[in-house]
XYZ file of C-alpha atoms in Angstrom:
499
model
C -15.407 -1.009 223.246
C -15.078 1.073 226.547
C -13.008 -1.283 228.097
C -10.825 -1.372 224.641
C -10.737 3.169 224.693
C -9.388 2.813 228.274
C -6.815 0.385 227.562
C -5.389 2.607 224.590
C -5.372 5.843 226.875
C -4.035 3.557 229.769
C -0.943 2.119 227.159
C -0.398 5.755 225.786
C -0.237 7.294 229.223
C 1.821 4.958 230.702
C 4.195 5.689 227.832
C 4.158 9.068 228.371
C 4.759 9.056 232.200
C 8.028 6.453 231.135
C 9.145 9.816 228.875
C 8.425 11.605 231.792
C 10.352 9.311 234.445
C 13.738 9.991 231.400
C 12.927 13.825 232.384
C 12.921 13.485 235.678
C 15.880 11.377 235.632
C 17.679 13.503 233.935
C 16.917 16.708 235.795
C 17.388 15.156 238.770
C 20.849 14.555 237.631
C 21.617 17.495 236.141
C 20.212 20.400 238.819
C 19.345 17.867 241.543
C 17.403 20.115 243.735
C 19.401 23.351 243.230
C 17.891 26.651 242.902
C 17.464 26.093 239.037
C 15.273 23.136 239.464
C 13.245 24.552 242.368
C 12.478 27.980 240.465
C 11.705 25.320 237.664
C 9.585 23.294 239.523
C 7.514 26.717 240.441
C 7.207 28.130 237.498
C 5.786 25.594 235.529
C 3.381 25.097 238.342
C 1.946 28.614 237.473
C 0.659 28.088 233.847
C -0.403 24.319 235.117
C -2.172 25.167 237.755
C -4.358 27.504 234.897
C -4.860 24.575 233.122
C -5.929 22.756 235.252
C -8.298 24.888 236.663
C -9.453 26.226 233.037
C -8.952 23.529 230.446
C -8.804 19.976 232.515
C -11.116 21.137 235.072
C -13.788 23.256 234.316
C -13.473 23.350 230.640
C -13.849 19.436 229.550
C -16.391 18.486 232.254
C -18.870 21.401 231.588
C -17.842 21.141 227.442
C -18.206 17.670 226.852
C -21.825 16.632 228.005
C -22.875 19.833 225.889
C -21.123 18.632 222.940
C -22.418 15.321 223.707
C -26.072 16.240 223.019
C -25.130 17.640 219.826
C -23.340 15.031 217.787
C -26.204 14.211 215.875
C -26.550 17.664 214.892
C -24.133 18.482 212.644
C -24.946 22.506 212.143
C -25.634 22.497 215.903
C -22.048 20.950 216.598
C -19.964 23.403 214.547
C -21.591 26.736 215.719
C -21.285 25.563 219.333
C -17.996 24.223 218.720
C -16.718 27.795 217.191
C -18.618 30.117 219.686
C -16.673 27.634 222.680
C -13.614 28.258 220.722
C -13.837 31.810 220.602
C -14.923 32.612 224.110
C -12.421 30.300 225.735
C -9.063 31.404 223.039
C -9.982 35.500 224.282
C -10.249 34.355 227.594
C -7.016 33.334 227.360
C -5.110 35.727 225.781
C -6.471 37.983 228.771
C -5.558 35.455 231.009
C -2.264 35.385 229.535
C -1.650 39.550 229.728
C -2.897 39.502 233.233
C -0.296 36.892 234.422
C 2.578 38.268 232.747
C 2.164 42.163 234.177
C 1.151 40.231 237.892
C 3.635 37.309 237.457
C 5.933 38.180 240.780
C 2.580 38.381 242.662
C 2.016 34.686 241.345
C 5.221 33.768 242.608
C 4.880 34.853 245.950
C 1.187 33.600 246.472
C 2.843 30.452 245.239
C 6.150 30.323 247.449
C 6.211 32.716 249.534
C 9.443 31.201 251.043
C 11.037 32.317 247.654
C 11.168 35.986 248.316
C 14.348 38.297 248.475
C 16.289 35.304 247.084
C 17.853 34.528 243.784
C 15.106 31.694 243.363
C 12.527 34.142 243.573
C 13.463 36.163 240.228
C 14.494 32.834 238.342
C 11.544 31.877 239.253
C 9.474 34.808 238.006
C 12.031 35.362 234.713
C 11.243 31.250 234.057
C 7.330 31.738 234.633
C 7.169 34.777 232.080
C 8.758 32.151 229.354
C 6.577 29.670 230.400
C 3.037 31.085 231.038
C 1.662 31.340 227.120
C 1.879 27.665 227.188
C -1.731 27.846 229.001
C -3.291 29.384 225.627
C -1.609 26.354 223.637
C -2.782 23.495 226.360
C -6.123 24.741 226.719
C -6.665 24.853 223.002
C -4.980 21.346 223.028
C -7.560 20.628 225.559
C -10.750 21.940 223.403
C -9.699 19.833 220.499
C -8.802 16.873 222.139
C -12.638 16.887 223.645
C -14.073 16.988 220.415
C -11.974 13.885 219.484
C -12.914 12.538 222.606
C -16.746 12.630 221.809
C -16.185 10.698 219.069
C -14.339 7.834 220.638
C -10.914 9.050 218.926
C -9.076 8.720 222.039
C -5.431 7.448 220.859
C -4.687 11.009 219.393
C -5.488 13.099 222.782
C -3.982 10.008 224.924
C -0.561 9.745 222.741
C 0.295 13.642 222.601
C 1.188 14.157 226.091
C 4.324 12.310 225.276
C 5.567 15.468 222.764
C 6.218 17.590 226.143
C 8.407 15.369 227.906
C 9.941 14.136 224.908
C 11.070 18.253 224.052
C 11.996 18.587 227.097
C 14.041 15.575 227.197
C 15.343 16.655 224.271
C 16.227 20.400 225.222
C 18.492 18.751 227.870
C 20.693 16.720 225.840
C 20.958 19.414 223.425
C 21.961 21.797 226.035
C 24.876 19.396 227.350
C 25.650 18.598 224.080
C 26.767 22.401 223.457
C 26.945 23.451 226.693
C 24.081 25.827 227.156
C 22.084 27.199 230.270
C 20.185 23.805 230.711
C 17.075 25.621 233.020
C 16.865 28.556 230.241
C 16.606 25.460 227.533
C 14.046 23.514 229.114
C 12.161 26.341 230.046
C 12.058 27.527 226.045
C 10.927 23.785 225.367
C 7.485 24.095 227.108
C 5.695 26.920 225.096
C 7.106 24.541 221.729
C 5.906 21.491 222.922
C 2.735 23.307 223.730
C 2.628 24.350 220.136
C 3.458 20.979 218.217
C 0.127 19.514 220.803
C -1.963 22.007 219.281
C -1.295 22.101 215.920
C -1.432 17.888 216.203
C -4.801 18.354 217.625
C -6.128 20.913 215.364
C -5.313 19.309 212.500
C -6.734 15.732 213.833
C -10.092 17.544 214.158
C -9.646 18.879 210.343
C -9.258 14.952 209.375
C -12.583 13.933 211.308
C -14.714 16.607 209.250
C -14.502 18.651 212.311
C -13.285 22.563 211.120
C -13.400 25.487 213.433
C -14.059 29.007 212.791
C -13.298 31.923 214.550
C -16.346 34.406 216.144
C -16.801 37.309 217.820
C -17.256 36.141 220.913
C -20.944 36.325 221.744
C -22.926 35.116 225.248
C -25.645 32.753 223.234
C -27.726 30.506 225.556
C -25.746 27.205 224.519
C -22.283 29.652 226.350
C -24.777 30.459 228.948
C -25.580 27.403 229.819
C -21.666 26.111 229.560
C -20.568 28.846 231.969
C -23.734 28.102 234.338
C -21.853 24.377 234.653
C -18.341 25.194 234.204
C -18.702 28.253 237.085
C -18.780 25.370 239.828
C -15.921 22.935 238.616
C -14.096 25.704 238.276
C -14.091 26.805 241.698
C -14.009 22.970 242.312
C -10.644 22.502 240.651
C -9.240 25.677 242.280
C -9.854 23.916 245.694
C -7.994 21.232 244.919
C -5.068 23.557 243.589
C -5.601 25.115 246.589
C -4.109 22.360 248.596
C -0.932 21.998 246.259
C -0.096 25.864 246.946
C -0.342 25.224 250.649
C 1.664 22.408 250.189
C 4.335 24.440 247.718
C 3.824 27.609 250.057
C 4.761 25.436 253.570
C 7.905 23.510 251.082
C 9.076 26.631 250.057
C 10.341 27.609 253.602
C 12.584 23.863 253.430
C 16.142 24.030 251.239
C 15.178 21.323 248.515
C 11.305 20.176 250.104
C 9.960 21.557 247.071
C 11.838 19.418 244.287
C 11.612 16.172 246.832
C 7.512 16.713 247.366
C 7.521 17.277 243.370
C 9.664 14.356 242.634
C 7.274 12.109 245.234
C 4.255 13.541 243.340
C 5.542 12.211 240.012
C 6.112 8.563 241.582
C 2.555 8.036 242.626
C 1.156 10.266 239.644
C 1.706 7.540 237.583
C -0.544 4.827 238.613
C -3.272 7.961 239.194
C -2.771 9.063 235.621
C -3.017 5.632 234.222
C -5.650 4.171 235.858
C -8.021 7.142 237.417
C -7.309 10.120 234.759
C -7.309 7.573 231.903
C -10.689 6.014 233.690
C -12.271 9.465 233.660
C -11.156 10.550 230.152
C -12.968 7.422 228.313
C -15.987 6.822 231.064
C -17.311 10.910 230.526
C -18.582 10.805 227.108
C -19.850 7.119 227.589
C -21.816 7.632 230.715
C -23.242 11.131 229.680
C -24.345 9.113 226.112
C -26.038 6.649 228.914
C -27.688 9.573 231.000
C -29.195 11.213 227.496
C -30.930 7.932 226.752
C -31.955 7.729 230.541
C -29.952 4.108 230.939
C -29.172 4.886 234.297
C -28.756 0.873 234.891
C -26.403 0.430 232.035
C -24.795 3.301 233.692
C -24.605 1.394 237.171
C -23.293 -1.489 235.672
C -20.402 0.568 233.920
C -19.581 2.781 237.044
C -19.515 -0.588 239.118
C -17.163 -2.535 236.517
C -15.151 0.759 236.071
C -14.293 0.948 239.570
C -13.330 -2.775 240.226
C -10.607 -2.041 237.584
C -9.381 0.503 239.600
C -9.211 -1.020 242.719
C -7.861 -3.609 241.185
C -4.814 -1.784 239.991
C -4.661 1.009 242.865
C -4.166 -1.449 246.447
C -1.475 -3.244 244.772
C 0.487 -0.091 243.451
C -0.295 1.557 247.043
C 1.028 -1.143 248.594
C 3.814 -1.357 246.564
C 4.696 2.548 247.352
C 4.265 2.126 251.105
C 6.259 -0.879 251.186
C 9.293 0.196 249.009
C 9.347 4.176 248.875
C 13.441 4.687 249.175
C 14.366 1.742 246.774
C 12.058 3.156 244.632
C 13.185 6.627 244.496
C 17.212 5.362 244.705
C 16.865 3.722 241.799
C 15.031 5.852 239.257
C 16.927 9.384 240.946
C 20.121 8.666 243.200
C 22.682 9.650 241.105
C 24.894 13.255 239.659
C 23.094 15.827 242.127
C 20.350 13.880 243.748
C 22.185 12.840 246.705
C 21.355 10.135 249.569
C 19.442 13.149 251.457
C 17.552 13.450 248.817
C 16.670 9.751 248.600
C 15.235 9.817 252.329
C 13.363 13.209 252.139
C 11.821 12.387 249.110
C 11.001 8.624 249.700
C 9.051 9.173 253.415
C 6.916 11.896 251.027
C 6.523 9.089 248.651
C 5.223 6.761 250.770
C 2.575 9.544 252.910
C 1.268 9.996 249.452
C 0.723 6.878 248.338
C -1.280 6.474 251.509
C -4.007 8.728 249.799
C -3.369 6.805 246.264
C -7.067 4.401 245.945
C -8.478 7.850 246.858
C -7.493 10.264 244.171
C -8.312 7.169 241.782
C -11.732 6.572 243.081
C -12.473 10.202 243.319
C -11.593 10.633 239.308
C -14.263 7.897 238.949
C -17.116 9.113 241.079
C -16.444 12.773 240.009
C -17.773 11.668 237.267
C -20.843 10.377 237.553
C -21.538 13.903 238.652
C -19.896 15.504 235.612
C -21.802 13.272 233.023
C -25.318 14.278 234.862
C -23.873 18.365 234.248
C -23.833 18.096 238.329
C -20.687 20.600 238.948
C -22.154 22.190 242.678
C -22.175 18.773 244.422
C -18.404 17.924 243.769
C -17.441 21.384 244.493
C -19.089 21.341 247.980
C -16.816 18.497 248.745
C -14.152 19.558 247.400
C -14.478 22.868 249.320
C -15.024 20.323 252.955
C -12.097 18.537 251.616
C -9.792 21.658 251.353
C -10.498 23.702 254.660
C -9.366 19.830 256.519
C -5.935 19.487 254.258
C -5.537 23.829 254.952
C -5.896 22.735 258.597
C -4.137 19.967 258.701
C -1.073 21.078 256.994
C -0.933 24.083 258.859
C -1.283 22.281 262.296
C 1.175 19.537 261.454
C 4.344 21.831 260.597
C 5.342 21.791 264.118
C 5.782 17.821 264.203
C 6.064 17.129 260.431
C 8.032 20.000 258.502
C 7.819 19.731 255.132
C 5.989 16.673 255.004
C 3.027 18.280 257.012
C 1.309 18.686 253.147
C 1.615 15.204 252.141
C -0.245 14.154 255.574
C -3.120 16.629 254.597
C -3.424 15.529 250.954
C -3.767 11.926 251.908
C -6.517 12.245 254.722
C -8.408 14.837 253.224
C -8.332 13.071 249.734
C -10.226 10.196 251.576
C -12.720 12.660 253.154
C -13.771 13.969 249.675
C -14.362 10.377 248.514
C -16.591 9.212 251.277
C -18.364 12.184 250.546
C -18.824 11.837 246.921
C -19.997 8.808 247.622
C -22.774 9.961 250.350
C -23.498 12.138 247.631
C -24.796 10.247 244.684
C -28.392 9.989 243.787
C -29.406 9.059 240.104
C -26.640 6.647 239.497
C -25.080 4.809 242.524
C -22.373 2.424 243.104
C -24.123 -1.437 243.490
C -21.881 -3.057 246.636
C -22.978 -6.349 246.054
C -22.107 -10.134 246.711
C -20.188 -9.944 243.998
C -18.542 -6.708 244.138
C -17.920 -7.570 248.159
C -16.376 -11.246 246.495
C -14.226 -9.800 244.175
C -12.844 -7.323 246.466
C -11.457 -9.474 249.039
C -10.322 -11.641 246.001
C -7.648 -8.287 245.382
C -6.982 -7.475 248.935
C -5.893 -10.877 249.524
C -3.984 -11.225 246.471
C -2.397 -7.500 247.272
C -1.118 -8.914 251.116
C 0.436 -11.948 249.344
C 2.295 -10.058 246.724
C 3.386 -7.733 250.240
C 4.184 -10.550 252.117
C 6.713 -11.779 249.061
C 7.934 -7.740 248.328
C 8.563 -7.453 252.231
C 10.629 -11.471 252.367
C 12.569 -10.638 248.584
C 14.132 -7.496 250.267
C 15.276 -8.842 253.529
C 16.745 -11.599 251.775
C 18.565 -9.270 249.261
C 19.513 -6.333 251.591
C 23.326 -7.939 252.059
C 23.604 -8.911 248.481
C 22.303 -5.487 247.804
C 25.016 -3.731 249.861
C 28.157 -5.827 248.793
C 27.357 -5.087 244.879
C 26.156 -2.226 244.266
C 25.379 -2.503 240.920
C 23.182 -5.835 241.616
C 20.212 -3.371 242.763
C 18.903 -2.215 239.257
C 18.546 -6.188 238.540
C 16.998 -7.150 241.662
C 14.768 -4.177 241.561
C 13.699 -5.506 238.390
C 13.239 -8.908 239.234
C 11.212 -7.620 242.340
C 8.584 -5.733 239.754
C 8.354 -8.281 237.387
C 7.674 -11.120 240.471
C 5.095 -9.124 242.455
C 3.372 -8.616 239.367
C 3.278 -12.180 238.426
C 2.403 -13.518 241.905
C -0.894 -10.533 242.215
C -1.982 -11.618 239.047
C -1.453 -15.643 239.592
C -2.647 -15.248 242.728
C -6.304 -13.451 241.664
C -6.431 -16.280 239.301
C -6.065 -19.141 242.070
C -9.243 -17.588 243.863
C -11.353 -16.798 240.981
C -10.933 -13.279 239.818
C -11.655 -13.579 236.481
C -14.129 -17.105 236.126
C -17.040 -15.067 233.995
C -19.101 -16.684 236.536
C-alpha cells in the first residue's frame, strides 16, 4: 500500500514536471532569457519562496503528525482542522498586505543586481500580480494534508499539473492574439492558484471533511503546532536562504539567472519524483508507526524507502553529469535560447546534479525527524549547511562567476545529509549485508549504463553533426537504451530475487 501511494504521486508528478518541461519550452522560446523572462523568473520566486517556507515547509511537517493523532477523533479532527484553517488563512492575508506595500524591498533583497534597471520594476509590477497566489497555495497546501492523512494522495499529487497547464495555456493564447505574453502568464498564476484550491476544498467536502471558519484563537492544540512549526520554519528559510544567494550573485550576470533557473528545473525533476514524492507518502505512514511505538516497522520502511531512491537518483545523476548540453539542446535550443545559452546553462546543469542523491536522501531522512515532531534537529543542520554554501558561493565568484552558487548548493547539500544522518536516534537507517549488497548491485549497474551513454555518443557525434535533425531520435534512443540496460543489468546480478 505505501509502495502503491508513492507510485501514484511518483506517475502524477512526473506528469506534471512533463507539463512543466512544455512551459519551459515554450518560454524559453518565446523570451529566451530576455529581461521579461528574468523579471519573470524573480517574481514568481517571491510568493514561492513564502510557500515554501509557510505551507511546504513549516506548515505540513508541524500539521500533519498533529492531525495524525486525531483521525480517530472525529470532533477532535474538525475543531483542530478549522482553528489551523483560521490562524494560517489571517496569517496570510497579512502576509499578503505586507508584501505588496514592501514588494520593491523584496526585489532587491532578492536581486540586488536588478536595481536602477528596467528589470527591476517589471520585476516588482510582475511580483504585485503574482504574490496573492501564496494565500491560494497555502490553502491548497492545508487541504491537500488532510487528504494526505487519509491516504488520498492522487488528488494533491495530480493538481500541480493545473499551474503549468494555465500557464501553458496563457502562452498560446497570447500568440494566438498577439498579447503581452509576460503580462499573460503572469495573470495565469493567481488563476491556477485558484482552480488548486477550490479542487482541493471541494475534495475534502467529498471525504466528509467540511471546514469552518473561527476567530482565530491560540488553543493549546495551535500552541503546540506553532511550538513545532517555529523550527522548520526557520529550517526552510535556510535553505531559501541559499537560493537568494544564488539569485542575488546571478543577478549581477546578463541571462545567469534564467540559465541557473532553467538548470534547476532539469534536475528538479528526478528530486520531485523520487525524494518530494518519497516524503509526501512516507510522513503520515511513519508518524502512524511512531504513535503505535513500531519503531522497527519504521526501520524497515525508512531502509526500503531509501534503496528506492538510490536506486533511481545515481543513475539520473549520472545521466546529468554525463550528458548536461545534449540535454539542455534538445529540450531548449531553439527561437531565443541560443547556443550561449546551451553552454551556460548545461555546465550549471551538470554542478547540480553533482548534489542530486543528496537533496533526495535529505527529503527522506528529514523525515524521520518530522514524523517524531523533531523540527530543532533538522534546522541545526540546515543552519551548518547554509553558513558553508553562503561561504562558499561568496568565495568562489572570483574563479566561478555565476556558477559559484551551484558549487555551494551541491557540497553543502551533502554536508546537511551526513549530518542528518549523525543525527538520528529513535529510528536509524540499518546498513546491512543486504543493504551494502544491493547497493553495489546499482552502482555497478549505474557505471555500465555510463560506460554505454559515454560509447553511444562518441559513436553518434558525426552522424549527429551532418543531420541535424537525427539528434531528437538518437537522443531518444539513448534514454530509452540506458534505461533498458540499468534495469537488465540490476536483474543479471540479483536486484530484485526476493531472496
Amino acid at each position: 500500500n505505501f509502495f502503491l501511494n508513492f507510485s501514484k504521486v511518483s506517475i502524477w508528478t512526473m506528469v506534471s514536471r512533463f507539463f512543466g518541461f512544455v512551459r519551459d519550452i515554450m518560454m524559453a522560446y518565446f523570451l529566451g532569457t530576455s529581461i521579461i523572462a528574468e523579471a519573470f523568473i524573480i517574481a514568481f520566486s517571491i510568493p514561492n519562496l513564502f510557500r515554501r517556507i509557510f505551507a511546504e515547509g513549516a506548515f505540513t511537517t508541524a500539521f500533519l503528525p498533529i492531525l495524525s493523532k486525531k483521525i480517530n477523533n472525529k470532533k477532535e479532527l474538525f475543531n483542530f482542522s478549522s482553528e489551523t484553517f483560521s490562524i494560517l488563512l489571517f496569517s496570510l492575508i497579512f502576509l499578503t498586505v505586507l508584501a505588496e506595500i514592501f514588494m520593491p524591498v523584496l526585489i532587491f533583497s532578492t536581486a540586488g543586481g536588478f536595481l536602477e534597471s528596467e528589470k527591476f520594476y517589471l520585476s516588482t509590477f510582475y511580483a504585485r500580480i503574482m504574490f496573492p497566489y501564496i494565500i491560494l497555495i497555502s490553502l491548497s497546501t492545508f487541504f491537500g494534508s488532510i487528504l494526505n492523512s487519509i491516504n488520498k494522495f492522487t488528488i494533491t499529487s495530480s493538481l500541480p499539473v493545473v499551474l503549468n497547464v494555465v500557464i501553458i495555456l496563457s502562452m498560446i493564447i497570447a500568440y494566438m492574439f498577439n498579447k503581452d505574453i509576460g503580462l499573460c502568464i503572469v495573470i495565469s498564476v493567481p488563476i491556477a492558484g485558484l482552480i488548486q484550491l477550490i479542487s482541493l476544498w471541494y475534495s475534502a467536502r467529498l471525504n466528509e471533511h467540511k471546514i469552518s471558519l473561527k476567530f482565530p484563537k491560540l488553543t493549546k492544540d495551535i500552541k503546540f503546532l506553532i511550538k513545532i512549526a517555529i523550527p522548520t520554519t526557520l529550517s526552510a528559510g535556510v535553505i531559501q536562504i541559499n537560493l537568494l544567494v544564488g539569485r542575488q550573485i546571478a543577478s549581477f550576470y546578463d541571462g545567469a539567472i534564467a540559465w541557473l533557473t532553467y538548470a534547476d528545473r532539469i534536475y528538479q525533476l528526478p528530486l520531485a519524483v523520487i525524494g518530494i514524492a518519497m516524503g509526501t507518502v512516507l510522513l503520515p505512514k511513519l508518524s502512524k508507526k511512531i504513535i503505535k511505538k513500531d519503531f522497527e516497522g519504521g526501520e524497515k520502511l525508512i531502509t526500503k524507502s531509501i534503496l528506492v531512491c538510490i536506486l533511481f537518483s545515481v543513475p539520473a545523476t549520472l545521466a546529468l553529469v554525463l550528458i548536461p548540453f545534449q540535454i539542455i539542446e534538445i529540450l531548449f535550443e531553439r527561437g531565443e535560447f541560443l547556443k550561449i545559452d546551451t553552454i551556460a546553462t548545461g555546465n550549471a546543469l551538470w554542478i547540480y546534479a553533482l548534489g542530486l542523491p543528496s537533496f533526495i536522501l535529505q527529503k527522506i531522512i528529514s523525515t524521520i525527524f518530522f514524523a517524531e515532531s523533531n523540527t530543532k534537529t533538522p534546522f541545526k543542520c540546515a543552519l551548518v549547511a547554509m553558513i558553508l554554501n553562503v561561504l562558499i558561493s561568496i568565495l568562489l565568484i572570483p574563479q566561478f562567476g555565476y556558477l559559484s552558487p551551484a558549487i555551494g548548493i551541491s557540497i553543502s547539500g551533502w554536508v546537511m545529509c551526513f549530518l542528518l544522518f549523525l543525527n538520528l536516534k529513535i529510528i536509524r537507517i540499518h546498513i546491512d549485508k543486504y543493504f551494502k549488497l544491493q547497493f553495489m548491485r546499482i552502482l555497478t549497474s549505474s557505471i555500465i549504463m555510463g560506460i554505454f551513454i559515454i560509447l553511444f555518443e562518441n559513436l553518434t557525434y558525426d552522424l549527429k553533426s551532418n543531420f541535424e535533425n537525427i539528434k531528437y531520435f538518437l537522443f531518444l534512443l539513448i534514454i530509452f537504451f540506458s534505461i533498458a540496460i540499468y534495469f537488465v543489468s540490476l536483474k543479471i546480478l540479483g536486484f530484485f530475487n526476493k531472496s
